[in-house]
Each structure stands twice: as structure tokens, then as C-alpha cells.
Amino acid sequence: MRYINKTLVCGALSMLALMGTTSCGDDFLKEDAGHKVTDALLEDETGALKMAAGLYGNIRWHFGYEWAYGITLYGCDEFTNGADLTAEPWNTYDNRLNALDCTPALGAANKNCPAVSALWDEMYYGISTANLVIDKAVNVQNEDSRNKALGEAYFLRGYNYYRLFCQYGGVVLQTEPANGVVRKFYDRATEDETLAQIISDLENAYQMLPKDKWRGNGTWTKYTAAHFLAKALLYRQSERCASWAGKYDKNADLTRAIALCDEVIAACPLAPDYWDLYAKWTGVDCKNEGLSEILMAAEHNEDSSTQGRFGNRTYNYFDPQFSNFSGGWVQRGQYIGGMDFQRCRPTEYAYSVFDNVNDARMWKTFKTVYGLNHANKTTEAVVAENGIKAEQMPGIGDEGIIFILNKKDDHRFDGEPYGTFGRGGVPHSFVNPLTGKWVPNAFPTFMGGKYVLFNYGVSGNTATSNVFCGINKTADGSRTGEKGDAHRDVIMARSGETYLVKAECQVRQGDYAGAINTINILRARGQWKNGEDRSYYTDGSMAFLKSDGGDKDNSTAAAQAVKKNKDFTGKVLTNTEAYYASMTHKNTYYLSTGIAETTEASDLQIKSYTQLPAEDEAILKEIGATSDYDRMLNFVFNERTRELLGEWNRWDELARTGLLVKRAKAFNPEAAPNVQDRHMYRPIPQKFIDTLQNEDGTNLSDAAKKAWQNPGY
């Protein structure tokens, strides 16, 4: 069992590279590898707490590379692939998604395709370290320190097993340190046994962890454990466990989960404004990283010793490929908070599920405007090529790319009365009626009652379009290199999701009115507030400059832009000038909705579960949800999209409820042809199975290996 043994034997020692101090501070994940691992150290108060601090390093793995989105967001209803096909098998469910790690030799587009074995290996790596802490820290004399160290170890072990369970089902349960013993014989636990272990570990963490963030931002607390314990109890009463969970009292599990949710909700209130969670990120360790709503985050910072292999790469995955399709009018650089790797392209569903007039979350999530930051052609050339007037020519800082997030029944753009739409490399004549300026790249979402946004990609293939409106939740203006690691924390759990866990429990108890009341609290935050400017936009790019809301100026701010951005006189812009040109702080709200300007509050409140919003009714009709239960369960998942779009858990949640296949078929054209019930589980990594032996040391037979594998692989 080479791969698990590698982690069980060596994991604890390797983790020392991320050992943290035990002092309270805004960021405790700092390198401190000057001590040695001995049993005596782990039984010492200071040593045990340092070892427990090192556990936090394991969760950073989730966001260090392509698996961040491949195993969590692809193949679902919210996102599909763009033109880059690095992780395509995870989205299309074709025959390349099997028990073997997909390499170029096996059909991968490149060597970065997420390996099937990646999560398996890394979660056991963390489990091995947690086992070591649990085994030794029980001997720490100080009760407070002992409970803190043990609580963190139990939490990580429970969390890692939860991630394994969500993806693979029953797995190997290893709860003792390896102590240098190499084993190749293991039994695979049942799903029941695996989830029971998860619940036990999270219960221990819940009982032992303090309520306060004693290490500083990022500390796992009693409420972090409560949130995941509630999710685990809900999981046991979900559709994927229906064949064996009948022996557990459904009402008892759900009632306990609701009580845990209520405890979290009371202690960890929502941020006042949805902006605060993601868009108003002002720099490394900024105050919004300490919001009470945040229950768990993978910490990152500027310290080079805590970057490296698993630095924060998430800013790469959500922007369209603007540097390719924009015709040169919009150049990329670190002054733009995201890179245009165009991995996660929102589906038609992801746009349609929002009330684009009343739901502020849509406009605080989607980046609809990129400012023109490079004068690619002269006015004379643009006028001649696109049939516009000279006075309609845009300047630096005007709209370079716009996405119009309109509705299917919006016919204002039918017949293209404001000129033809298109990307920068193709002649088109669209002039924004609200600005009177030609826009080098202008794209509606719907026209003529049809979804058209995916028609504008460079390839001409709607299945690999590089034109889409991306989301801003990972934008980071603190990067000092265009492709350098991001420095912002990645939120992994927040009490906004806790409301949705509670609401689903209520749905499963038949309390539909209660579920609506719970969700209405989230929707109240998502409404426009009185006096709010609905046309305003910002995102984490703002960290680039102090003068625009960042905590400090980026160290590259005064340098010339890497892409040699030029104005219409031929002057090369500095990064600061390129930033101000790119960050317009405007969205396309009024162009997209067609409503008159207003600063009045909006209303997202739902009066009854029998009268759901029009957006939801259209979706429910599309998937054939007719019973009260099916309607309400799917409504909760629609609300999960509106609240949690892109927040790294969609595949797990859809697989848990048995909604994966139906919703992927309905809303993800690239997944629809291949997705089937077997895909609610991932294949057990073949390279792990091939290392197993029988208890007597003989190799497994082919039949025994097949018995280890999930059905259909």
C-alpha cells in the first residue's frame, strides 16, 4: 500500500515545513521548522500546539492547482469548460475519467489534468499527521492546551475523511499512527462505517475546540466543527445514503443538525453586505478576512516560505480569455485581479438563476466590465472597419469588454438596434446607448429568446467558447507578478452556507415554510439596500492601489505595464495607469435590465413555498420537479448557486442528494451526453489498488482488485 504508507509514515515529518507558532495573530501560518519531532515534544504543551498548527497547512493543498475546480465544480450545473481543456475529463465524464491518472499519454490535453489519485493521497497525508497528534497529545498535562491540540487534530481528520467520503464513498479508515510500520493489507470500510467515523471525529472536535479564534484568523473553532458536523448528519439522511441509513433516526439526525446550525448562526453572524465576503478584499490579511461569517479558510499570505507548491492559484480559473478575444484592447497584468485561464465558464443556468433586477448578489459576483487599457488601433481604422462615427470612439478607461446579463424574455437587442455585437477581432458596430461609445467587445447573454453568449468564442465551437462573464470571488490585486501566487485566503466554509444546510434539513422534515423563512434571511442580505448605487462595481483588484481602497500600493505600481499598454498618443502606461484604465468600478446593470435608474431598496422575500420566483419556476419545469419535496429541494440548490456560486463544493452537494445527473444533463451541455449514476462516485485510484496485498503477503487477484473498485469503473 505504497501511497497510503507514504503518507502515514512520512506525512508528519514533511508537514513540519508548515509548522506554525502558537501566538495569537492575524496570520499564524508561518514557517517554523527549527524543532525536531519526538514523542516528548508531542506530549509537551508547546510542541503539541505547534504540531497541531501544522495541520492547517494540509488544507492549502485544495487550492494549489487545477484540482481546486476540477473535482469540485466541473461536471455540474453551474460551470462547464472554456476553450482550455486541461481538466476536461472531469467535466465531460468521458472515458478518460477512470481509475488511472489521466496523462497526455492517456488522452489528457496536457500534464496538468487533475489526477484521480490527488485527493486520495493528500487527504491521507493530513490524516497521518492528525493521527500522530491524537496519539501523543492526550499526554499533554494542561487541559486547555490538550483540548486545543486534540480538537484541531480530530477536526482535520474528520474533515479529510469527509472529503474522501464525498468523492469515493467508503474508504480505508486509519486512525492509528503508522509508527514506521509499512502495511500493504487494508480493508475498505463501508460507507456507514466511514461516515460514522467522520461524525465521531467532528463530534470530538466540537466538544474540544474553543469558541474563539485563539490563533487568529483561520483558527478552527467549535463553530467550524459544528458546521461540518451538521453537514455530516444531513449527509446521512441524504439520497446517496438511502440504501443503508434507515437504521438511523431521520428526525434525530436532522433535528440535531438544525440545532448545530442555529448555534453557528447565533455565534457567527452574516457579514452586513455580500460585497464584504469577496469583492471588498483590500490586501493581504485585510480586515474582511476576519469576518465573523467565515468559519474556515485556507490561509495564504506574502511570506514566501508559506507559498511554493500549494500556493493560491485560484485567481487563474474564473476569468474569460480576454487577452485572446479582445482584439488587443484589454491587456492582462497583475493590476487585473484575475488571470484569463478560462477554466470555469458559467452555464446558461448560472446566469438565469438570478433575478437580475433585484438580487444584488449577481452584480457583486459577476465581472461585467473590463476597461480599455490599450489603444490597439487608431480612430480612423476603427471607424473604417466597424462603420461607426469618430465621436463614438472610446478612449483609455472606457468600456473595453462588456457582458450584458439580460433575461431570455428581454427583446431590446433583437435585430441589434444599437449595432452588431462581437469581439475585438471581428468588425461590429455596437454602440452602448447609455454612453454613446463603441465597445470593442460587446456580448449579450440572450437575444431573440435564445442563449447566445457562447456563440462569440474564437473557436466558433459553443462547447469550447472562451467568451463568458466570469466571477470575481478569487480576484487578487496584491500579486506582484502576472502569474505569481495569490495572497488572499480562500474561504472554505461560512455561516451563509449554514443557513442553507438548516433550510435543507427543514425541507427533509417537511417544514417547507420554515425553510423559506430561513432562506429569506440570506435573501434579505442579497437585496439592494436603500441608497445603494446599483451601477457600482469592485473586486479584489482594488488591493493594487491604496488610493482606490487597497491597504497599500502594490510594489509594481510605478513600473511600466508588462504588456506595454499604450494610450492613443503612443505613451506606455505605468501599472497604476493601466489599473485605473482597467478598473472602471462600473457594471452593466442598467444596460442589462433596462430599468430606470433607482436607489430604492429591492425585495427578494418569498411569501410562500407554493409561489417561488419566476427564475426558479423555469428551472423546476426544466428538470421536471413537481412534488413539494422535489421543488423545495431543488429550490434550496438554486439558492445555493445564488449564494455560493464557485465556492468549491457543488459536486459533493449534488452527488449527496442524487441531483447530479439530472441537473448536469439539464444545464451542462458538455457533461450531458456521458454523465450517469455511476458518476456520483469517483473511481478508487488504480495505483493505490495495485499496491495492495492480501494479509498473507500475496498479491491481490484481478477479482479482488475489482471488488475494491467503485461500480462502473
XYZ file of C-alpha atoms in Angstrom:
713
model
C 0.000 0.000 0.000
C 2.674 2.394 -1.130
C 0.662 5.592 -1.398
C -1.100 5.472 1.930
C 2.072 4.210 3.560
C 3.992 7.107 2.110
C 1.599 9.487 3.797
C 1.210 7.586 7.043
C 4.924 7.143 7.608
C 6.336 10.331 6.139
C 3.444 12.773 6.330
C 4.081 14.071 9.826
C 7.722 14.800 9.138
C 7.004 16.515 5.849
C 4.332 18.655 7.419
C 6.921 20.312 9.609
C 7.678 22.687 6.769
C 4.388 24.371 7.619
C 4.532 24.302 11.408
C 3.029 27.393 12.947
C 3.614 29.312 16.103
C 1.050 29.282 18.867
C 0.739 33.006 19.303
C -2.494 34.808 18.512
C -2.199 36.864 15.377
C -3.812 37.715 12.067
C -1.878 35.001 10.294
C -0.244 32.189 12.249
C 0.756 30.013 9.288
C 4.445 30.831 9.271
C 7.416 28.569 8.770
C 8.953 27.309 11.998
C 10.840 24.111 11.280
C 13.598 24.550 13.807
C 12.389 21.861 16.208
C 12.562 18.088 15.992
C 9.793 15.527 16.178
C 9.988 13.303 19.236
C 7.349 11.686 21.401
C 8.390 14.005 24.222
C 7.849 17.066 22.029
C 4.353 15.946 21.067
C 3.488 15.384 24.716
C 4.756 18.852 25.615
C 2.256 21.696 25.645
C 4.200 23.926 23.255
C 5.265 21.109 20.945
C 1.775 19.644 20.658
C 0.285 23.025 19.799
C 2.975 23.620 17.195
C 2.295 20.226 15.663
C -1.422 20.973 15.637
C -0.757 24.338 13.966
C 0.995 22.433 11.192
C -2.248 20.641 10.407
C -3.576 23.840 8.868
C -1.049 23.578 6.080
C -2.797 20.484 4.719
C -5.931 22.356 3.678
C -3.963 24.754 1.489
C -3.476 21.847 -0.904
C -7.066 22.183 -2.101
C -6.328 25.477 -3.854
C -2.846 24.986 -5.194
C -3.620 23.662 -8.644
C -6.173 22.505 -11.200
C -7.888 20.041 -8.861
C -9.323 23.055 -6.982
C -12.091 23.343 -9.568
C -11.787 20.001 -11.378
C -13.065 17.817 -8.550
C -15.470 20.371 -7.045
C -17.049 22.493 -9.811
C -16.714 20.625 -13.098
C -19.358 18.213 -14.368
C -22.153 20.004 -12.527
C -24.825 22.536 -13.449
C -23.050 25.831 -12.701
C -19.820 25.650 -14.726
C -18.521 23.969 -17.832
C -15.129 24.162 -19.527
C -13.908 27.064 -21.610
C -11.575 26.615 -24.552
C -8.817 25.389 -22.259
C -9.299 21.651 -21.786
C -6.788 20.955 -19.015
C -9.364 19.275 -16.758
C -11.909 18.421 -19.456
C -12.496 14.748 -18.451
C -13.830 15.900 -15.062
C -16.438 17.983 -16.865
C -17.381 15.691 -19.745
C -17.266 12.341 -17.885
C -15.773 10.699 -20.961
C -13.729 7.506 -20.810
C -10.604 9.389 -19.732
C -12.168 9.807 -16.276
C -11.301 6.391 -14.916
C -9.191 4.782 -12.219
C -5.934 5.786 -13.912
C -4.481 9.272 -13.550
C -5.111 10.990 -16.871
C -1.824 11.963 -18.523
C -1.109 13.189 -22.068
C -0.293 9.596 -22.974
C -3.800 8.628 -21.853
C -5.563 11.496 -23.608
C -5.164 14.500 -21.332
C -4.802 17.879 -23.015
C -1.643 18.500 -21.010
C 0.260 17.277 -17.970
C -1.801 19.409 -15.572
C -5.009 17.376 -15.764
C -6.110 16.709 -12.142
C -5.144 13.190 -11.105
C -7.834 10.860 -9.771
C -5.398 9.946 -7.014
C -4.637 13.524 -5.945
C -7.341 13.992 -3.320
C -6.881 10.434 -2.055
C -3.160 10.867 -1.485
C -3.306 14.321 0.037
C -6.159 13.642 2.432
C -4.342 10.613 3.877
C -1.249 12.779 4.143
C -3.132 15.064 6.544
C -4.827 12.164 8.305
C -1.451 10.633 9.106
C -0.327 13.805 10.868
C -3.612 14.119 12.725
C -3.238 10.527 13.940
C 0.183 11.340 15.341
C -1.144 14.371 17.254
C -4.131 12.443 18.606
C -1.934 9.563 19.742
C 0.548 11.718 21.653
C -1.246 14.904 22.651
C -3.511 13.015 25.063
C -0.491 13.081 27.386
C -0.299 16.882 27.481
C -0.889 17.851 31.106
C -2.529 21.232 30.577
C -6.190 20.523 29.836
C -6.772 23.669 27.772
C -3.753 23.062 25.547
C -4.518 19.344 25.295
C -8.066 20.008 24.124
C -6.954 22.606 21.607
C -4.388 20.301 20.016
C -6.686 17.280 20.056
C -9.660 19.320 18.803
C -7.700 20.532 15.795
C -6.417 17.042 15.032
C -9.875 15.488 15.309
C -11.282 18.230 13.114
C -8.748 17.782 10.326
C -9.112 14.009 10.393
C -12.891 14.267 10.304
C -12.776 16.902 7.570
C -10.344 14.915 5.417
C -12.396 11.761 5.765
C -15.473 13.798 4.877
C -13.813 14.924 1.655
C -12.803 11.343 0.855
C -16.268 10.035 1.668
C -17.979 12.619 -0.543
C -15.860 11.621 -3.517
C -15.234 7.894 -3.091
C -17.789 6.524 -0.609
C -16.356 4.008 1.855
C -12.578 4.281 2.222
C -9.694 2.945 4.317
C -10.075 4.018 7.939
C -6.677 4.515 9.501
C -6.912 6.004 12.999
C -3.558 4.986 14.461
C -0.117 6.354 13.576
C 1.945 4.152 11.305
C 4.979 4.303 13.639
C 7.260 3.271 10.802
C 5.380 0.052 10.026
C 4.784 -0.462 6.313
C 1.477 -2.182 5.640
C 0.008 -3.326 2.369
C -3.085 -5.066 3.659
C -6.154 -2.970 4.416
C -9.883 -3.451 4.454
C -12.139 -0.939 2.810
C -14.686 0.382 5.294
C -18.337 0.586 4.331
C -19.998 3.925 3.716
C -21.800 3.550 7.028
C -18.544 2.934 8.891
C -16.762 5.786 7.136
C -19.458 8.351 7.839
C -19.740 7.139 11.436
C -16.005 7.821 11.851
C -16.453 11.291 10.379
C -19.313 12.086 12.735
C -17.318 10.780 15.702
C -14.247 12.868 14.837
C -16.288 16.012 14.234
C -18.197 15.439 17.478
C -14.887 15.220 19.337
C -13.698 18.401 17.655
C -16.978 20.129 18.529
C -16.582 19.190 22.194
C -12.881 20.162 22.430
C -12.334 23.221 20.261
C -12.636 26.694 21.816
C -15.282 29.131 20.659
C -12.819 31.902 19.905
C -10.224 32.254 17.141
C -7.389 31.933 19.618
C -4.711 31.532 16.952
C -6.054 34.473 14.948
C -7.912 34.476 11.635
C -8.239 30.991 10.176
C -8.476 29.195 13.528
C -10.805 26.202 13.561
C -13.338 26.778 16.325
C -16.228 24.962 17.944
C -18.440 26.550 15.301
C -16.283 25.282 12.421
C -16.762 21.769 13.789
C -20.479 22.355 14.368
C -20.987 23.412 10.750
C -19.356 20.287 9.348
C -20.959 18.022 11.921
C -24.337 19.362 10.786
C -23.357 18.660 7.176
C -22.301 15.105 8.048
C -25.607 14.388 9.826
C -27.506 15.848 6.871
C -25.424 13.679 4.548
C -26.513 10.549 6.421
C -30.132 11.450 5.687
C -29.488 12.286 2.032
C -30.299 10.253 -1.042
C -26.847 8.756 -1.605
C -27.048 7.017 1.792
C -30.665 5.856 1.432
C -29.784 2.182 0.885
C -28.210 1.766 4.338
C -29.127 4.734 6.554
C -32.588 3.503 7.506
C -31.323 2.250 10.872
C -30.588 5.825 11.942
C -33.400 8.017 13.228
C -34.000 10.554 10.470
C -35.690 13.116 12.660
C -32.992 12.829 15.337
C -30.194 13.435 12.807
C -31.974 16.383 11.194
C -33.070 17.935 14.478
C -29.516 17.765 15.816
C -28.194 19.249 12.598
C -30.650 22.147 12.841
C -29.646 22.772 16.453
C -25.985 22.871 15.436
C -26.818 25.267 12.595
C -28.697 27.528 14.984
C -25.695 27.577 17.284
C -23.399 28.592 14.430
C -25.829 31.182 13.100
C -26.198 32.810 16.516
C -22.449 32.964 17.182
C -21.168 33.758 13.654
C -23.449 36.406 12.148
C -23.557 37.160 8.454
C -21.411 39.937 7.061
C -23.639 43.008 6.647
C -23.015 43.241 2.904
C -22.359 40.462 0.411
C -19.609 42.699 -1.010
C -17.558 42.210 2.136
C -17.008 38.487 1.689
C -15.198 38.530 -1.629
C -15.268 41.756 -3.643
C -14.021 44.165 -0.993
C -10.742 42.404 -0.447
C -8.225 45.161 0.183
C -4.970 43.275 0.654
C -3.036 40.596 2.487
C -4.573 39.770 5.883
C -7.125 42.560 5.424
C -9.896 43.085 7.955
C -12.527 41.294 5.866
C -10.559 38.053 6.222
C -11.605 38.194 9.875
C -15.363 38.442 9.286
C -17.417 36.538 11.838
C -19.221 34.736 8.997
C -16.037 32.938 7.924
C -15.854 29.536 9.615
C -12.928 28.024 7.746
C -10.369 29.390 5.315
C -7.156 28.199 3.731
C -4.664 30.821 4.824
C -2.279 32.481 2.423
C -0.008 35.488 2.749
C 3.048 37.211 1.282
C 5.532 35.037 3.166
C 7.438 33.102 0.502
C 8.018 30.278 2.975
C 4.290 29.504 3.003
C 3.777 29.582 -0.773
C 5.591 27.187 -3.052
C 3.934 24.052 -4.384
C 0.497 24.718 -2.980
C 0.230 28.473 -3.183
C -3.097 30.092 -4.029
C -3.717 29.573 -7.751
C -7.469 30.150 -7.707
C -7.338 33.561 -9.430
C -6.497 31.683 -12.649
C -9.734 29.836 -13.062
C -12.740 32.158 -13.452
C -11.915 34.903 -15.990
C -12.674 34.592 -19.709
C -9.770 34.579 -22.130
C -9.934 38.338 -22.677
C -6.332 38.724 -23.828
C -7.114 36.367 -26.706
C -10.517 37.585 -27.880
C -10.392 41.285 -27.014
C -8.541 42.309 -30.161
C -5.736 43.767 -28.076
C -7.932 46.402 -26.428
C -7.702 44.766 -22.986
C -4.282 43.547 -21.875
C -3.703 41.371 -18.834
C -1.405 42.116 -15.927
C -1.156 41.867 -12.155
C -3.199 45.069 -11.936
C -6.186 42.971 -13.056
C -7.125 40.700 -10.175
C -7.559 37.530 -12.203
C -5.736 35.665 -14.938
C -7.596 34.701 -18.092
C -7.028 30.954 -17.967
C -10.771 30.492 -18.678
C -11.193 27.202 -16.866
C -14.650 27.728 -15.344
C -17.242 29.025 -17.811
C -20.649 29.662 -16.209
C -23.533 27.830 -17.832
C -26.753 29.400 -19.036
C -28.294 28.190 -15.759
C -25.709 30.099 -13.682
C -26.853 33.373 -15.230
C -30.563 32.569 -15.438
C -30.976 31.516 -11.810
C -30.552 35.131 -10.640
C -33.201 37.845 -10.524
C -31.027 40.332 -12.386
C -33.054 43.344 -11.231
C -33.445 42.693 -7.505
C -30.625 40.337 -6.479
C -27.506 42.376 -5.700
C -25.503 39.172 -5.310
C -25.440 38.783 -9.081
C -23.791 42.160 -9.580
C -21.437 41.689 -6.653
C -20.283 38.343 -8.091
C -20.043 38.724 -11.886
C -17.451 40.983 -13.515
C -19.328 42.540 -16.437
C -16.951 45.339 -17.496
C -13.240 45.393 -18.366
C -11.842 48.852 -19.025
C -9.990 49.606 -22.247
C -6.305 49.702 -21.268
C -4.515 49.645 -24.630
C -5.043 51.747 -27.759
C -4.819 48.953 -30.281
C -5.955 50.888 -33.375
C -6.386 54.464 -34.487
C -9.753 56.183 -34.606
C -9.575 56.243 -38.396
C -9.036 52.480 -38.598
C -11.823 51.698 -36.152
C -14.281 53.979 -37.947
C -13.474 52.407 -41.298
C -13.587 48.800 -40.081
C -16.668 48.955 -37.874
C -18.878 51.572 -39.505
C -19.105 53.907 -36.521
C -18.679 57.674 -36.170
C -15.491 59.296 -34.916
C -17.296 60.780 -31.914
C -18.301 57.240 -30.865
C -14.676 56.178 -30.479
C -13.819 55.094 -26.914
C -10.755 56.244 -25.016
C -8.465 54.715 -22.409
C -10.607 53.799 -19.393
C -13.843 53.487 -21.370
C -15.546 50.121 -21.794
C -13.247 47.603 -23.486
C -15.335 44.489 -22.810
C -18.927 44.337 -21.617
C -21.225 41.440 -20.819
C -24.944 42.180 -20.877
C -26.589 39.887 -18.311
C -30.111 40.183 -19.618
C -33.009 37.736 -19.477
C -34.364 35.315 -22.071
C -37.568 37.315 -22.441
C -35.669 40.577 -22.982
C -36.091 41.572 -26.631
C -34.450 45.019 -26.546
C -31.463 43.755 -28.514
C -33.350 41.659 -31.092
C -32.403 42.891 -34.555
C -29.366 44.600 -32.989
C -30.838 48.148 -32.953
C -27.672 49.535 -31.324
C -25.372 47.868 -33.794
C -23.971 44.386 -34.163
C -22.334 42.548 -31.270
C -18.959 40.867 -31.350
C -15.428 40.529 -30.084
C -12.498 42.794 -30.806
C -11.064 40.789 -33.658
C -14.300 40.831 -35.680
C -15.821 44.020 -37.155
C -19.009 45.025 -35.312
C -20.832 48.241 -34.667
C -22.378 48.077 -31.181
C -22.592 51.494 -29.527
C -23.691 51.469 -25.894
C -26.860 53.590 -25.794
C -26.036 54.652 -22.221
C -22.565 56.014 -23.056
C -22.731 56.790 -26.759
C -19.446 54.918 -27.248
C -18.488 51.974 -29.443
C -17.460 48.966 -27.360
C -14.613 46.838 -28.779
C -16.115 43.687 -27.216
C -19.844 43.548 -26.512
C -21.809 40.397 -25.722
C -25.459 39.855 -24.776
C -26.467 36.754 -22.853
C -29.813 36.354 -24.618
C -31.131 37.589 -27.933
C -34.232 36.550 -29.805
C -35.314 34.429 -26.838
C -32.195 32.250 -27.109
C -28.961 31.888 -25.164
C -26.277 33.402 -27.374
C -23.323 34.315 -25.155
C -21.431 31.149 -26.023
C -21.667 31.932 -29.752
C -18.957 34.591 -29.675
C -15.898 32.464 -28.846
C -12.830 32.492 -31.063
C -13.119 28.774 -31.860
C -16.667 29.075 -33.167
C -17.495 25.976 -31.128
C -20.037 26.613 -28.370
C -18.611 23.654 -26.403
C -15.238 25.378 -26.079
C -16.155 29.051 -26.007
C -13.599 31.379 -24.439
C -16.126 34.214 -24.171
C -18.140 34.294 -20.957
C -18.829 36.524 -17.976
C -16.719 35.277 -15.097
C -16.975 35.663 -11.341
C -14.762 37.718 -9.040
C -14.515 35.738 -5.782
C -10.806 34.990 -6.185
C -9.593 38.306 -7.645
C -6.314 39.450 -6.074
C -4.630 42.766 -6.824
C -1.754 42.078 -4.428
C 0.110 39.785 -6.829
C 3.490 41.195 -7.791
C 3.841 39.042 -10.883
C 1.254 38.450 -13.571
C 1.411 34.712 -12.884
C 2.580 34.880 -9.281
C 0.721 33.159 -6.464
C -2.221 34.981 -4.960
C -2.002 36.076 -1.335
C -5.607 36.092 -0.192
C -7.195 33.433 1.994
C -9.663 31.045 0.360
C -12.956 30.717 2.207
C -13.881 27.062 2.687
C -16.945 27.395 4.918
C -19.095 30.261 6.143
C -22.313 30.669 8.040
C -24.054 31.794 4.837
C -23.910 28.104 3.881
C -25.023 27.111 7.381
C -28.388 28.754 6.676
C -28.726 26.589 3.576
C -27.800 23.422 5.478
C -30.510 24.290 8.008
C -33.027 25.025 5.265
C -32.388 21.667 3.599
C -32.848 19.882 6.914
C -36.182 21.664 7.276
C -37.178 20.593 3.769
C -36.373 16.988 4.650
C -38.585 17.302 7.729
C -41.427 18.641 5.596
C -41.196 22.112 7.141
C -41.291 23.984 3.856
C -42.491 27.247 5.346
C -39.651 27.120 7.856
C -37.137 26.548 5.067
C -38.434 29.606 3.217
C -38.115 31.701 6.376
C -34.521 30.539 6.829
C -33.574 31.312 3.240
C -35.320 34.668 3.357
C -32.702 35.795 5.874
C -29.992 35.211 3.271
C -32.101 36.829 0.588
C -32.611 39.895 2.784
C -28.864 40.449 2.740
C -28.843 39.891 -1.012
C -31.360 42.675 -1.675
C -30.312 46.122 -2.810
C -30.313 48.487 0.154
C -31.875 51.926 0.125
C -29.460 54.434 -1.397
C -27.199 51.809 -2.970
C -25.658 52.571 -6.367
C -26.658 49.600 -8.486
C -24.191 50.512 -11.237
C -21.134 50.387 -8.936
C -18.665 47.507 -9.083
C -15.487 46.484 -7.338
C -13.451 43.352 -6.662
C -10.199 42.222 -5.060
C -8.223 44.002 -7.772
C -8.643 47.052 -5.544
C -5.793 45.735 -3.394
C -3.450 47.019 -6.113
C -3.622 50.655 -5.003
C -4.146 52.360 -1.673
C -5.746 55.326 -3.440
C -8.503 53.020 -4.727
C -9.253 51.283 -1.437
C -6.321 48.907 -1.074
C -4.379 48.668 2.147
C -1.145 49.661 0.410
C 0.289 50.233 -3.046
C 1.440 47.198 -4.973
C 5.250 47.170 -5.208
C 4.949 47.108 -9.019
C 2.524 50.038 -9.211
C 5.018 52.581 -10.589
C 6.594 50.233 -13.141
C 5.634 50.185 -16.791
C 2.916 47.689 -17.617
C 4.340 44.311 -18.621
C 2.205 44.199 -21.744
C 3.373 47.691 -22.770
C -0.117 49.143 -22.591
C -0.215 52.383 -24.623
C -2.585 55.307 -24.831
C -3.671 56.868 -28.133
C -0.583 59.103 -28.235
C 1.711 56.082 -28.044
C 2.716 56.687 -24.432
C 3.375 53.492 -22.469
C 1.229 53.307 -19.350
C 2.501 52.557 -15.906
C 0.848 49.735 -13.977
C -1.010 52.361 -11.963
C -2.382 53.956 -15.126
C -3.252 50.537 -16.541
C -5.054 49.708 -13.303
C -7.201 52.828 -13.388
C -7.994 52.167 -17.049
C -8.964 48.573 -16.329
C -10.888 49.039 -13.072
C -13.823 51.192 -14.129
C -15.887 50.486 -10.979
C -18.875 50.146 -13.273
C -21.116 47.235 -14.216
C -23.744 46.739 -16.926
C -26.709 46.668 -14.515
C -28.851 49.274 -16.268
C -27.922 48.136 -19.772
C -28.691 44.550 -18.774
C -32.024 45.212 -17.075
C -33.380 48.191 -18.985
C -34.906 49.687 -15.857
C -34.753 53.366 -14.941
C -32.038 54.459 -12.529
C -33.040 53.970 -8.915
C -31.550 53.922 -5.443
C -34.568 52.345 -3.792
C -34.285 49.085 -1.865
C -35.280 45.885 -3.676
C -37.297 42.970 -2.342
C -36.223 39.325 -2.628
C -38.515 37.991 0.077
C -40.584 34.897 -0.781
C -44.072 34.833 0.676
C -44.846 31.123 0.313
C -43.195 27.910 -0.813
C -46.097 27.497 -3.255
C -45.134 30.732 -5.020
C -41.455 30.594 -5.897
C -39.690 33.228 -8.043
C -40.071 33.062 -11.818
C -36.403 32.083 -12.227
C -36.950 29.058 -10.003
C -40.198 28.042 -11.656
C -38.481 27.936 -15.050
C -35.687 25.755 -13.657
C -38.074 23.424 -11.842
C -40.058 22.988 -15.051
C -36.890 22.205 -16.987
C -35.928 19.349 -14.648
C -39.474 18.092 -14.089
C -39.645 18.790 -10.351
C -43.336 18.701 -9.427
C -43.817 17.366 -5.887
C -43.469 19.789 -2.992
C -40.377 17.938 -1.781
C -38.608 17.915 -5.171
C -39.498 21.542 -5.781
C -38.205 22.671 -2.424
C -35.029 20.562 -2.525
C -34.157 21.963 -5.939
C -35.092 25.458 -4.792
C -32.534 25.131 -1.988
C -29.945 24.172 -4.594
C -30.893 27.131 -6.771
C -30.362 29.322 -3.729
C -27.042 27.621 -3.078
C -25.983 28.820 -6.536
C -27.073 32.380 -5.873
C -25.301 32.463 -2.523
C -22.322 30.127 -3.054
C -21.503 30.193 -6.777
C -17.968 28.918 -7.306
C -17.324 28.119 -3.637
C -15.727 24.706 -4.135
C -18.388 22.193 -3.075
C -21.024 21.911 -5.828
C -20.109 18.389 -6.993
C -20.117 16.991 -3.453
C -23.522 18.506 -2.719
C -25.187 17.379 -5.944
C -23.796 13.835 -5.601
C -25.027 13.717 -1.993
C -28.610 14.472 -2.967
C -28.775 12.428 -6.153
C -29.333 15.613 -8.178
C -26.023 15.456 -10.036
C -27.121 13.534 -13.103
C -30.444 15.273 -13.619
C -29.081 18.782 -13.233
C -25.886 18.148 -15.230
C -27.947 16.706 -18.071
C -30.309 19.670 -17.991
C -27.815 22.506 -17.666
C -24.302 21.400 -18.688
C -24.221 20.610 -22.432
C -20.694 19.212 -22.264
C -21.489 16.832 -19.390
C -24.951 15.810 -20.565
C -24.049 13.095 -23.127
C -21.970 10.983 -20.735
C -22.974 11.623 -17.120
C -24.747 8.721 -15.442
C -25.475 7.371 -11.981
C -22.050 5.770 -11.522
C -20.534 9.231 -11.670
C -21.943 10.057 -8.242
C -18.755 8.331 -7.042
C -15.201 8.810 -8.219
C -13.072 5.800 -9.138
C -10.734 4.476 -6.439
C -7.205 5.263 -7.706
C -5.828 2.239 -9.526
C -2.284 2.961 -8.436
C -3.442 2.500 -4.839
C -5.290 -0.743 -5.575
C -2.285 -2.147 -7.442
C -0.079 -1.820 -4.350
C -2.404 -3.768 -2.045
C -1.644 -7.295 -0.894
C -3.547 -9.986 0.927
C -2.937 -10.460 4.642
C -0.528 -13.312 3.893
C 1.614 -11.055 1.677
C 0.413 -12.413 -1.667
C -0.758 -10.092 -4.406
C -4.439 -9.434 -4.946
C -6.186 -11.332 -7.706
C -7.881 -9.416 -10.508
C -11.234 -10.257 -8.924
C -10.101 -8.898 -5.566
C -8.880 -5.703 -7.211
C -12.191 -5.311 -8.989
C -14.013 -5.735 -5.686
C -12.118 -2.733 -4.335
C -13.300 -0.511 -7.182
C -16.492 1.542 -7.251
C -19.168 0.161 -9.590
C -18.851 1.039 -13.255
C -15.114 1.777 -13.294
